[in-house]
PDB file of C-alpha atoms in Angstrom:
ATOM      1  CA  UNK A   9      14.160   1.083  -4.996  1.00 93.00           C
ATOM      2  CA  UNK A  10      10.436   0.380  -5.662  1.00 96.00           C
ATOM      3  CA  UNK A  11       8.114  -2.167  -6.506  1.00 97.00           C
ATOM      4  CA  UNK A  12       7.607  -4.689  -9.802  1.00 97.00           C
ATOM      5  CA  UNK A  13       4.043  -5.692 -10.188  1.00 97.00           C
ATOM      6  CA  UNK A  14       3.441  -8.737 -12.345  1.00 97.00           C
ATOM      7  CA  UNK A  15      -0.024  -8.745 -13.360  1.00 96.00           C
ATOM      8  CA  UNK A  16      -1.536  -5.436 -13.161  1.00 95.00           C
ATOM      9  CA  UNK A  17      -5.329  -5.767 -14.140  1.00 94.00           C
ATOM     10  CA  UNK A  18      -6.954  -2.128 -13.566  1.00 94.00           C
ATOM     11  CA  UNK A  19      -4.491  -0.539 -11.953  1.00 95.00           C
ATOM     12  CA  UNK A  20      -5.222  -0.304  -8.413  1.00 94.00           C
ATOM     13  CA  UNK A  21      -2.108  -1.256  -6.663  1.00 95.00           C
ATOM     14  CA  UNK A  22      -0.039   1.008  -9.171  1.00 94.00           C
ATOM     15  CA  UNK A  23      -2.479   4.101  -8.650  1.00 94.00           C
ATOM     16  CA  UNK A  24      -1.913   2.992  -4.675  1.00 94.00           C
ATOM     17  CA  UNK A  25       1.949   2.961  -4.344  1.00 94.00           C
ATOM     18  CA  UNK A  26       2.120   5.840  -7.409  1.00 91.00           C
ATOM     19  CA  UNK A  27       0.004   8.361  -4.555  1.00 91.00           C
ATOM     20  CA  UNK A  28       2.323   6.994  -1.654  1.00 93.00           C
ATOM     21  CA  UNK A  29       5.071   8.080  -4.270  1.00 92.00           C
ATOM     22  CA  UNK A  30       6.701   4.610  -4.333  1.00 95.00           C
ATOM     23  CA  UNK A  31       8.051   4.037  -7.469  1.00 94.00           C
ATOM     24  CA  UNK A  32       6.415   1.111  -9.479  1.00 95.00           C
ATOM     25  CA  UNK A  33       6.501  -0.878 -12.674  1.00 95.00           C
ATOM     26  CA  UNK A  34       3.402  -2.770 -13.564  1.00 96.00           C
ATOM     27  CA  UNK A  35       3.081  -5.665 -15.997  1.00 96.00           C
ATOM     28  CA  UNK A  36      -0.025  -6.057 -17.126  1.00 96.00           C
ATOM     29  CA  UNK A  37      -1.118  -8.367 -20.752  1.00 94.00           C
ATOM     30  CA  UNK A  38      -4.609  -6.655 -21.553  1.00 93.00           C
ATOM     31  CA  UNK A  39      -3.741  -4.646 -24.171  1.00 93.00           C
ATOM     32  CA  UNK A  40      -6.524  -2.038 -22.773  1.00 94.00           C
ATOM     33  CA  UNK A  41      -4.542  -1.358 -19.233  1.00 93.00           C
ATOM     34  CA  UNK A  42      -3.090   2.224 -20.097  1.00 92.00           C
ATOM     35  CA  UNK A  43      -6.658   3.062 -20.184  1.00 93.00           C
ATOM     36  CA  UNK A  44      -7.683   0.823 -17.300  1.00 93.00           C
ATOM     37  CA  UNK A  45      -5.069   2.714 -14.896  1.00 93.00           C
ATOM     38  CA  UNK A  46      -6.084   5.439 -16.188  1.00 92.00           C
ATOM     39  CA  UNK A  47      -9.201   5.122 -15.213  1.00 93.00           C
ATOM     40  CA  UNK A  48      -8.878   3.483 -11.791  1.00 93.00           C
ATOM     41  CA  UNK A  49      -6.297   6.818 -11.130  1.00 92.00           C
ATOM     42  CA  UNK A  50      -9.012   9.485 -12.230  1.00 92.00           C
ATOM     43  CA  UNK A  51     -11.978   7.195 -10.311  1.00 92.00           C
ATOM     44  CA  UNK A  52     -10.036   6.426  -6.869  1.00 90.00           C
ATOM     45  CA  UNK A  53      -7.843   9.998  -6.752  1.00 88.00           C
ATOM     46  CA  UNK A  54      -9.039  12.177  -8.958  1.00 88.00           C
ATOM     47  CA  UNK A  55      -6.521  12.423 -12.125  1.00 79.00           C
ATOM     48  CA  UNK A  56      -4.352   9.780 -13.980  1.00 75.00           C
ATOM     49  CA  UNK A  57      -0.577   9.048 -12.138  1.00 70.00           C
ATOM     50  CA  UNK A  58       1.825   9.315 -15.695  1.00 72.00           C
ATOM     51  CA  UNK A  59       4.272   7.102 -13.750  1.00 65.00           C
ATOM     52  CA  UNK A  60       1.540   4.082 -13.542  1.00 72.00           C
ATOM     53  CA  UNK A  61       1.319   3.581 -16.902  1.00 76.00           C
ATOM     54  CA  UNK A  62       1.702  -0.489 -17.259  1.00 89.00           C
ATOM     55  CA  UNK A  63       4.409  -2.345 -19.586  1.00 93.00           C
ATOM     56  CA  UNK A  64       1.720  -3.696 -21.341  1.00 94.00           C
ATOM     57  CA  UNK A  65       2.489  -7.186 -22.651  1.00 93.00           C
ATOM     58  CA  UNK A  66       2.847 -10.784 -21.731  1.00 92.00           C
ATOM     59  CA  UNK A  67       5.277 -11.850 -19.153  1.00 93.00           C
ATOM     60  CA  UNK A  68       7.503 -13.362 -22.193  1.00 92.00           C
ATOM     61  CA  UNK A  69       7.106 -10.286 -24.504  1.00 94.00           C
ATOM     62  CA  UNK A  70       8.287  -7.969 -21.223  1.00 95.00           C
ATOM     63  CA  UNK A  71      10.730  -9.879 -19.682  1.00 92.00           C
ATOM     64  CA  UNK A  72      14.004  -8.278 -21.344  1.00 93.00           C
ATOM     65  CA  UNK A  73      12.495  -4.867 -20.389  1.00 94.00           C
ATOM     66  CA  UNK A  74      12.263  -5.433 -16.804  1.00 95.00           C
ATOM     67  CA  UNK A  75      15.578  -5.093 -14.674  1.00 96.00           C
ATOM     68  CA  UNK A  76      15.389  -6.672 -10.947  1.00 97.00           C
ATOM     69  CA  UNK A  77      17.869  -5.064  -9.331  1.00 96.00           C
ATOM     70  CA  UNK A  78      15.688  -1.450  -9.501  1.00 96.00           C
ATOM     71  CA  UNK A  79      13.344  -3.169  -7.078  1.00 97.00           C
ATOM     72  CA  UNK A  80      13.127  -4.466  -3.761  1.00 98.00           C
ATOM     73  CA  UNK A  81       9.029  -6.013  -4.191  1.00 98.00           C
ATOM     74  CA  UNK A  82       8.591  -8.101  -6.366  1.00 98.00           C
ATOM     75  CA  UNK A  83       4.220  -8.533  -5.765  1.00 98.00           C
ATOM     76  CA  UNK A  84       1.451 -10.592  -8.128  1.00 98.00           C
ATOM     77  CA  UNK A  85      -1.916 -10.247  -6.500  1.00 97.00           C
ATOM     78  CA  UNK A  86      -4.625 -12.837  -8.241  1.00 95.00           C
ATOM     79  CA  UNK A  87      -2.055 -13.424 -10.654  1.00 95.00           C
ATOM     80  CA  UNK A  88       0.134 -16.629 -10.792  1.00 95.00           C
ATOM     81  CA  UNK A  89      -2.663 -18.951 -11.821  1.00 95.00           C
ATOM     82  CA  UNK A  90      -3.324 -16.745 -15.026  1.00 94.00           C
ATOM     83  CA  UNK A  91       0.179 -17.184 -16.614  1.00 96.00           C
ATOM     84  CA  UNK A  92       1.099 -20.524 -17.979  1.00 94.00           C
ATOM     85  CA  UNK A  93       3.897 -22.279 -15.956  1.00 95.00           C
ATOM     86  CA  UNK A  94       6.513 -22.718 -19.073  1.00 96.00           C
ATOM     87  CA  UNK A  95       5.598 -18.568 -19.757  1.00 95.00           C
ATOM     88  CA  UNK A  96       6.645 -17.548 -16.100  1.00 97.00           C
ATOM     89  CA  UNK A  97       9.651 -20.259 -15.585  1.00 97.00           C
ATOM     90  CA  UNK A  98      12.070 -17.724 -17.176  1.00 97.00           C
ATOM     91  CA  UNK A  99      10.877 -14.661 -14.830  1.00 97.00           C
ATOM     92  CA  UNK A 100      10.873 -16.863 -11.947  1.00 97.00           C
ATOM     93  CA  UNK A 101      14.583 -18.274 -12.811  1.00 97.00           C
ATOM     94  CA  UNK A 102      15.123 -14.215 -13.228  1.00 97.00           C
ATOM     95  CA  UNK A 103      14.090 -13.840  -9.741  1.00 98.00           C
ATOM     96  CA  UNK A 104      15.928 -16.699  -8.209  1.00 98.00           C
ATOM     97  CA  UNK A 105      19.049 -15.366  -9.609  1.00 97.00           C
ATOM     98  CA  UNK A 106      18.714 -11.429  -9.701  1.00 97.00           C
ATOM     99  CA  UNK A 107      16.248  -9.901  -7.490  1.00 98.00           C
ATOM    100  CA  UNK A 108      17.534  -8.907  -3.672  1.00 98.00           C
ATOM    101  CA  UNK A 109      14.082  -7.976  -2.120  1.00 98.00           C
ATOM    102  CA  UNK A 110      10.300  -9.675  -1.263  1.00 98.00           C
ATOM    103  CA  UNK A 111       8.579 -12.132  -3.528  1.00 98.00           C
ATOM    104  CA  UNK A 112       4.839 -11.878  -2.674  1.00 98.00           C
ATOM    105  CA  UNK A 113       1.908 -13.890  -4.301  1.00 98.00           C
ATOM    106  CA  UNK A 114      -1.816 -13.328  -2.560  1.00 96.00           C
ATOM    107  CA  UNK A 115      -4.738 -14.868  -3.546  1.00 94.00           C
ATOM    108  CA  UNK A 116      -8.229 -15.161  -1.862  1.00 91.00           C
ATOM    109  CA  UNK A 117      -7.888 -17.418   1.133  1.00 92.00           C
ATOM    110  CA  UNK A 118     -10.025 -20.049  -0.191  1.00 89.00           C
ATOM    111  CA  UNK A 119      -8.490 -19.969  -3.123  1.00 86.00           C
ATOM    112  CA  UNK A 120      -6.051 -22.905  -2.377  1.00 92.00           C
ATOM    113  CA  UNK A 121      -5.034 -24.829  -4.169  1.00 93.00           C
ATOM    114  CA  UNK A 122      -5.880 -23.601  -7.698  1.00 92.00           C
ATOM    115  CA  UNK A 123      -6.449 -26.062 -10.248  1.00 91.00           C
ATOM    116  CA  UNK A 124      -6.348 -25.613 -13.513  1.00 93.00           C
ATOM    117  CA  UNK A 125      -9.825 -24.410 -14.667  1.00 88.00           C
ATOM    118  CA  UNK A 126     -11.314 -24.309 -11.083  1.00 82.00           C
ATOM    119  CA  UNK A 127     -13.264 -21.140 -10.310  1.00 82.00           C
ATOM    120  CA  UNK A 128     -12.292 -19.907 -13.739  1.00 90.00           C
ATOM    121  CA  UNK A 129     -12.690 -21.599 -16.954  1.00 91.00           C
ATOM    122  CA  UNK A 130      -9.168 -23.171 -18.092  1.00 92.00           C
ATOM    123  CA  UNK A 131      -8.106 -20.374 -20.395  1.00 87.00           C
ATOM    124  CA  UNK A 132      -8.036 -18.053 -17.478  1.00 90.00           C
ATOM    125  CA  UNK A 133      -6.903 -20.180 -14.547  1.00 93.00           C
ATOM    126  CA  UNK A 134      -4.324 -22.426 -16.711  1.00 94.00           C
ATOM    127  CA  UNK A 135      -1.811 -23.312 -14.236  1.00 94.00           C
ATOM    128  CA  UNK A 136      -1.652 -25.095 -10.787  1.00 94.00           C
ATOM    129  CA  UNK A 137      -0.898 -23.290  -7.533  1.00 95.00           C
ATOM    130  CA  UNK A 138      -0.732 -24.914  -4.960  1.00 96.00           C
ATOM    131  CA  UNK A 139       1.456 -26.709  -1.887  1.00 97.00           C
ATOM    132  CA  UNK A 140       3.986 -28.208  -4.155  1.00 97.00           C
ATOM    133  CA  UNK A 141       4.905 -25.295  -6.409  1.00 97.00           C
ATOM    134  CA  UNK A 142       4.859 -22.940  -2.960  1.00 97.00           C
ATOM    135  CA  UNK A 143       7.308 -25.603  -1.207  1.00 98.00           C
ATOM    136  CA  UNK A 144       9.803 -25.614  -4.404  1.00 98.00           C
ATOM    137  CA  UNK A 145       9.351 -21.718  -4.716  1.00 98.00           C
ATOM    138  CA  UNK A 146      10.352 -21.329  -0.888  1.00 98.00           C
ATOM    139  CA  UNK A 147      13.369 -24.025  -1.105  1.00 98.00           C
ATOM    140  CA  UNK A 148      14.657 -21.738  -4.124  1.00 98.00           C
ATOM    141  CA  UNK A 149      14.748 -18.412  -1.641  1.00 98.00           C
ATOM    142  CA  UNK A 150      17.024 -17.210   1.267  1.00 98.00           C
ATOM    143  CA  UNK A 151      13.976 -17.588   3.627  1.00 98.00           C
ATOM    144  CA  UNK A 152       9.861 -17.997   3.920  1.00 98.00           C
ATOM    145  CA  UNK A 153       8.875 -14.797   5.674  1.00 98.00           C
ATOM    146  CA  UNK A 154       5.082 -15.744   5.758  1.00 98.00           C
ATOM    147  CA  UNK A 155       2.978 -18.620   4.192  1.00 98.00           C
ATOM    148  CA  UNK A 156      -0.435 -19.047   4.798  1.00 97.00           C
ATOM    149  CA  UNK A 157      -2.673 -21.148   2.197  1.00 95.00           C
ATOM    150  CA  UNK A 158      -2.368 -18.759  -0.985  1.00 94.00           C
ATOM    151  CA  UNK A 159      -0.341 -16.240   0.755  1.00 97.00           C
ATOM    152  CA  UNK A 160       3.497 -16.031   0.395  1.00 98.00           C
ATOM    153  CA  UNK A 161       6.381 -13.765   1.008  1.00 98.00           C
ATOM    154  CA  UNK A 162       9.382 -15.025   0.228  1.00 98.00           C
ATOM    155  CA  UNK A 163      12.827 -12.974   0.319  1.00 98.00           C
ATOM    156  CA  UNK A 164      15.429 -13.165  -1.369  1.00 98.00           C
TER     157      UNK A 164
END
């Protein structure tokens, strides 16, 4: 199966598991990212991988496009805190129910807990993160494989 990336930004990760030829799906809003990964593929490896191209689109405007059971990763890097808690609710009710595989969410270290507007203005960090949400996140999955401040891999 392969990996579901919510949250995309330039590419990187994509690019990453595209040259380690695991398959990937990348969700990523900015309406610029085909030409972001592009980028980040011809910068970091030397040409553009087709198969990174990004859904690009807001988790809401996506969500019917993306089916769980093709993946066993499910991975937002610097992501949760930019998508609005009543946006992502239906994805993460999605996941609860449908996906067999890792959860993962990684932020920087120090990074925890994320307020709303705290080392971003509010537009761009507009949701909490913190002990509370990661403590009703884990109760929801089979088992907490690894939590460590704004680390967490959950399976499911």
């Amino acid at each position: 199966r392969g990996v579901l990336e919510i949250g995309g930004g330039r590419g990187e990760i994509a690019n990453v598991l595209k040259r380690m030829k695991i398959p990937v799906t990348s969700i990523e809003v900015c309406p610029d990212a085909k030409q972001w990964f592009d980028d980040t593929g011809k910068q970091f490896f030397g040409k553009r991988f087709k198969s990174a191209v990004p859904l690009v689109g807001s988790i809401e405007q996506v969500i019917d496009q993306v089916d769980l059971t093709q993946f066993d990763t499910v991975i937002m890097i610097d992501t949760i805190e930019h998508i609005e808690q009543e946006l992502f609710d239906p994805m993460w009710q999605r996941i609860v129910d449908e996906f067999h595989g890792l959860f993962i969410v990684a932020n920087w270290l120090e990074y925890h807990p994320i307020r709303v507007g705290r080392y971003a203005k509010v537009q761009e960090h507009c949701r909490l993160v913190d002990d509370e949400l990661y403590d009703a996140w884990s109760a929801q999955a089979q088992r907490c494989v690894h939590r460590y401040r704004s680390h967490l891999v959950l399976e499911f």
